[in-house]
Every structure is written in C-alpha cells, then in structure tokens.
Amino acid sequence: MLLVEDTTDLAASLLAHLRAQGHAVDLAPDAETARAALAVSDYACVILDLGLPDGSGLDVLRERRAAGDSTPVIIATARDQIADRIAGLDAGADDYVVKPFDLRELSARIRANARRGQGLPETRLAIGALEVDRAAARVWREGGEVRLTSREWALFDTMLGARGRVLTKAALEEALYAFDTPIEGNAIEVYVSRLRQKLGAEVIETRRGLGYVLS
Amino acid sequence: MTEHSWSIRWRLARATLAVVGLGWLGTILLTLWLLDYEMNESLDQEMALVARTTLLGIESTPGPVVPRIVGMSPGQDEEDERLVRLSLPGAILPPAPWPQPAEDGFSEANGWRILRATGDQTVIEVAQSRAWRREEMFEAASALIVLVLPMILLLAWGITRGLTRTLAPIAALADAIGARRPDDLSPVTGTGIPRELQPLTKGLNLYLGRIDDLRQAERRFVANAAHELRTPIATIRARLDLEGDPAGAVPMLDDLSRRVERLLQLARSEAGLGLGGGPVDLLRVLRLLVADASRREGVTIHFDDGDMENLILPFDPDAVAILLRNLIDNAVDHGDGRVRLTLTPGARLTIENPTTESTFAEAPFSKGPQSGGVGLGLSIVAALAATMGIGVEKHIEGDRARVVVAFR
C-alpha cells in the first residue's frame, strides 16, 4: 500500500495504524516521490492527499489513470467541498475521505477498495463480468462503474439475495413496494430490460412461466 | 422594474414631443389666423372686382337696366351663397336675403357680407354669405392640416427613434448588468456611454471591484481556515484513535470539528456561495450525501431517485451539497435515524423523518432537546436557499417531519 501524505505527524499515525492492520505501507511525502513509487511498484491501494508541497495529488492521479494504471486510489484530504470530491472521483479515484476521519472508517474504505492479491476488494462480489458492492449499492461492469437508479438497484439487489433461485414476478414486485408509487403491470419487464441493457443481456435469465433468475 | 421606476427615453420623448407639438400648434393657429385675414381680403377684392366690372358692363350697354338678382356662379352648389343685386335708385328693390345698405362700401347684415356700389344709373350690391366664406376658409385650413399632420407624425417618429438610438448604449449597459449572473462582479464596459454618464460606470466599477476583493478575501479566508483547521484536527484525531482514546477526547474533538465546519459553512453561505450558476447533477450529489449519511451508526436512508439517472440544475454544486447535507443531518439528528428522501418530477426533493418534536429550531444556535447538532443547520439552509432562490418548506404533521425543497 502507498500512503501519500505530507503532514508528518498525521502520516506517522496513519502508518502505524495501517501497519498494525497488517498492511505493508510505503510513505510518499510529496508528489514526486509518489510518482516514482507508483512507476516501479504495484500497490494494492493508494491513500492520496491532494494538497502536496510540490503539486496536486489530483494531477498524480490523472497521470496514473492516463497511463492505464488501475490501482485503487482513496483520496484522503482536507478539501471537503462536493466539487472537489466530484473532481477527485472523475479523475479516477475509487473513494474520497475527508479529514478528520475515524481510522476505523479508513480501514473500512480500504477493505471496500483495496485489491486482495490479484483479486477483488473484500466487500465486492464477482458475478461474471460484474463486481458488486451490496453495502455501498455499487456495481461495476468490466471495471467501469454502472449507474443504476434506486428502483433498478432494488430489483437487482433482490436478485443478488436470491442468486441461483428463480424469483417470480410477484416476488420482484415486492422490491418496488418500498417506493410509494403505483407499480404498472409491466414494471418488472421494463426494469429487467433496463438492467440487461446496463449490466449485460446474459446477467438475468428468463424462465418462461416461472420468473427470472440471476445467472 | 418597480412601480416607481420611469423610462428616460419615454420621458424625454414625451417632453420633446410636448414642446415641439405646442410649437407646431402655435404655428398652425398663427397660420390659420393669417390665412383667414388673407382670404377675407382676397374675397373682398373679388367682390370689388365683380362690382366694378358688372357696373362697367351694364352701363356701357344700351337699353334700360332691369332690376334683378343673379347668382355669381350659376349652376354651382354655392349659387345661392354669392349673389349680385342690380337696382335703380328709387325703384322697387328685388327681394334679397339682406337689407339694402344705406351707403356704398362694405357692410355686414343677416349673415352676409355686402359691397354696395353706385354707378351713373345703377346700384349694384355684391353679397357673399358668411357661411360660404367660413366654408372656404375651412377647406383651406383642412388642406393645410392634412399636409401638416403627416409631418407631425413623422416628427414624433423621428424624435422617438432618435432618442432610442441615442440611449441605446445606456439601455445595452442596463441589459448587460441585468443579465449578469449574481456572482459576476467583473467591471462593466463604458463603451458608447455618453460623457455625462461615464462617472457612473467608473463609480460602479470601483464599487464592484471593492466588493469582489472583499468577497475573494472572505472566500480565501474560509477555504484556508477549513484546510488549516481540518489537518491538525485530523492529526490529533488519528493519534487519539491510535492510542485508544484513553481520555475519551474523540467525541469532544468531533463536536469541535462539527462546530467549526458549520461555522465555516455559515460564513460561506453568507459570503454568497449560492450565487454561483452551476451546473450540478443533483442525483450525483444526492447519492454521495446519502452514502455519507448512511455510514453514520444507526442511520438508515431510503432514497427514491424518482427513477432518474441524472438531474442537471443551474446551481453551485457546493451550495446544493451544503444545503442538502444540513437538511439530511437535521432529519437524522431530530429523528430516530430513519430518513426517507424522495425526488419527484419538477426537481422537488422531500425529506421525511419520524420525530417527537413539534417545531423546527430555526434560529441560529437554537436546537431541539434531542439534537446532537450545533444549531446552525437551518440557518445555513435559510441563507443558501435565499441566495439560490430555492423554496424550502418545513412541516411537522403528527409524528413526521417533512421538508420539501423545490429547486425550480
């Protein structure tokens, strides 16, 4: 793991915490050191401060993403505005934590984003070409995050909870009852069609006369 | 435009038209008076000429003169309006609408103007009715007015157009200032503005510059304060976390951090944060805020995005996020942790939560008995909503608190 942080005392505490959690951690106190470290090592995760003495962490992130580096990056910064956060996520960050943060919260974010060996983060499931984080209600298709509406996610999440089992149309409609709007007669067909478009046609299988099953 | 405002262009046009119109009216009246005088003189000369030539003709013709009355323009409409009476001294007068004048010369009687002249044997009276003379005058005056009226209309159009063109740079400046985004404090250009108004644009630019400097300084201070305070607090908090927080200081530190954050948010909202024009994807901001709020212990957020994937609005993203974060935190702090967010068409967001309280604590630093907040949230919301022109309605019905944010 690589920690990019220029505040010495904070970096020392974070290093001690991460090492106590069993992570091997390198420290980069500036952008130049971070660039050099990222160029030669393959990290499971990078914790990146934005305000660095010799430049912006955001530039480092953009450069790595432009070079095809897909190492998970968690931005940890004092910049708390939503525009900074959106800019960080758009630049390719996987998560964004605002200082001050709880160290347990940082660990949770690392579990949700850092690769384990060559595999997925701890909180993610692999379903074919999909990666799913049920707790965060997020889904990725071939590495890119797919945006689902709340109703689409509710339906998909119900199917995730019953993987391999056939769900009747009535059972799927129950997932939509939480939304206080009338359910049209063909609502399930419409949402299944939309999910197939976003996640892949092969993800949801139709069992004629019975219902649907997540492949 | 307020009900007391007035237009320079229309006021100038009205004043100019009134002065010029009065001038024209005076000129026309004077012209009519002269016309009346000249026409009377001309008609009198015509009467004199008729009298003289008729007398000459009659008296140079052999034979007796037959007293009679004849029209000066036989067969025409005014046949009965212009008459000549021939008579002999001492003979019976042919009947006429006027009495015989006592002596030669012009006289007026019974609505007629009469010229009496006496020859060697004959008395001639040439008469024109006043009505006919007035009608002649009216026709001449009408012709004058018909010719002048288009000129007056042309003049009015010319004056209005001239004023519009002259005042166009001022109108353009006013439009440009009016069309500016509220956060645009760049100098106005004085191009085309008349010399008399140049001090106004210079003064305005000076004023805008001062406001911009103050606002930038305030923003820099707030941004620097946020950054400079967050980093040391993060350092202390990490150290306390690492050491297991033996003194139980972390909650106090978190409270301090929250207070500082709210004060900085209030400062930013009052420094015009919401004046920025965006755009912002409301759905994206809401998903981030819902994810943040859901991480708090004991908090369950049910978010219905109205089946929309994005919703682009013309607002500053940070202002929208601060406003909504405060409302969501308020719903969490004043309820049992269950919050329902519903986005409906027309960009209306409803935030609902169960509550045991009966009112919203809206005054700065006021908060409900169960609140773990700072008491600034709704003040920040009110300041931002006012700046952004967003409607925020708050109701408590029974055991449910409901806030509706209308973005449009």
Coordinates of C-alpha atoms in Angstrom, one line a residue, chain A residues 5 7 9-10 12-14 16-17 51 77-86 89-90 95-96 98-105 109 147-152 177-181 191 194 198, chain B residues 226-228 230-231 233-239 241-242 254 257 261 265 268 273 280-281 283-285 287-289 291-292 295 302-310 317-319 321-322 325 340:
Chain A
E5 CA 0.7 12.4 2.9
T7 CA 1.8 16.2 7.2
D9 CA 2.6 13.7 12.4
L10 CA -0.6 12.5 10.6
A12 CA 3.2 8.7 11.3
S13 CA -0.2 7.9 12.9
L14 CA -1.6 6.5 9.7
A16 CA 1.3 3.0 12.5
H17 CA -2.4 2.2 12.1
G51 CA -2.6 19.3 -1.1
T77 CA -7.9 15.3 2.0
A78 CA -9.0 18.3 4.0
R79 CA -10.9 19.6 0.9
D80 CA -14.5 18.9 1.9
Q81 CA -16.4 20.5 -0.9
I82 CA -18.6 18.4 -3.1
A83 CA -17.0 19.9 -6.2
D84 CA -13.5 18.7 -5.0
R85 CA -15.0 15.3 -4.3
I86 CA -16.6 15.1 -7.8
L89 CA -13.9 10.8 -8.4
D90 CA -14.0 12.0 -12.1
D95 CA -13.2 6.7 -2.9
Y96 CA -12.9 10.0 -1.1
V98 CA -12.5 14.0 4.2
K99 CA -10.2 14.9 7.1
P100 CA -10.6 14.4 10.0
F101 CA -11.6 10.8 9.7
D102 CA -12.0 7.8 12.0
L103 CA -9.2 5.3 11.5
R104 CA -11.8 2.5 11.5
E105 CA -13.6 4.4 8.8
R109 CA -12.8 2.1 2.9
R147 CA -25.1 3.8 -12.5
L148 CA -28.4 2.2 -11.5
T149 CA -31.5 4.1 -10.4
S150 CA -32.8 3.3 -6.9
R151 CA -35.6 1.1 -8.4
E152 CA -33.2 -0.7 -10.7
Y177 CA -43.3 -1.7 -2.8
A178 CA -40.9 0.4 -0.7
F179 CA -41.3 3.2 -3.3
D180 CA -44.7 4.8 -2.7
T181 CA -45.7 4.8 -6.3
Y191 CA -36.8 -2.8 -15.2
R194 CA -33.1 -1.9 -18.4
K198 CA -26.8 -1.8 -18.4
Chain B
A226 CA -11.2 24.9 6.6
H227 CA -8.0 23.4 5.3
E228 CA -5.7 24.7 8.1
R230 CA -9.0 20.2 9.4
T231 CA -5.4 18.9 9.0
I233 CA -7.7 18.1 13.9
A234 CA -7.2 15.0 11.7
T235 CA -3.6 14.6 13.1
I236 CA -4.9 14.8 16.7
R237 CA -7.8 12.5 16.0
A238 CA -5.6 9.9 14.3
R239 CA -3.2 10.0 17.3
D241 CA -7.6 6.7 17.7
L242 CA -4.2 5.0 17.6
D254 CA -15.6 15.5 16.7
S257 CA -14.8 19.7 14.3
E261 CA -17.4 23.1 9.9
Q265 CA -20.4 26.7 6.1
R268 CA -19.5 30.6 3.1
L273 CA -21.6 30.8 -2.1
V280 CA -24.8 20.5 -10.8
D281 CA -26.1 16.9 -11.2
L283 CA -28.7 13.0 -8.4
R284 CA -24.9 12.6 -8.2
V285 CA -24.7 15.0 -5.2
R287 CA -26.0 9.8 -4.0
L288 CA -22.8 11.0 -2.4
L289 CA -24.7 12.6 0.5
A291 CA -23.7 7.3 1.1
D292 CA -22.1 9.7 3.7
R295 CA -22.2 5.5 7.2
H302 CA -34.2 5.3 2.0
F303 CA -33.6 7.1 -1.2
D304 CA -36.1 7.2 -4.1
D305 CA -34.4 8.9 -7.0
G306 CA -37.7 9.0 -9.0
D307 CA -36.1 6.5 -11.4
M308 CA -33.9 9.3 -12.8
E309 CA -30.3 8.8 -13.7
N310 CA -29.3 12.4 -13.6
P317 CA -22.7 22.2 -6.5
D318 CA -21.1 23.1 -3.1
A319 CA -24.0 25.2 -2.2
A321 CA -24.5 19.9 -1.2
I322 CA -24.2 22.1 2.0
R325 CA -26.3 17.8 3.9
R340 CA -36.7 9.0 3.6

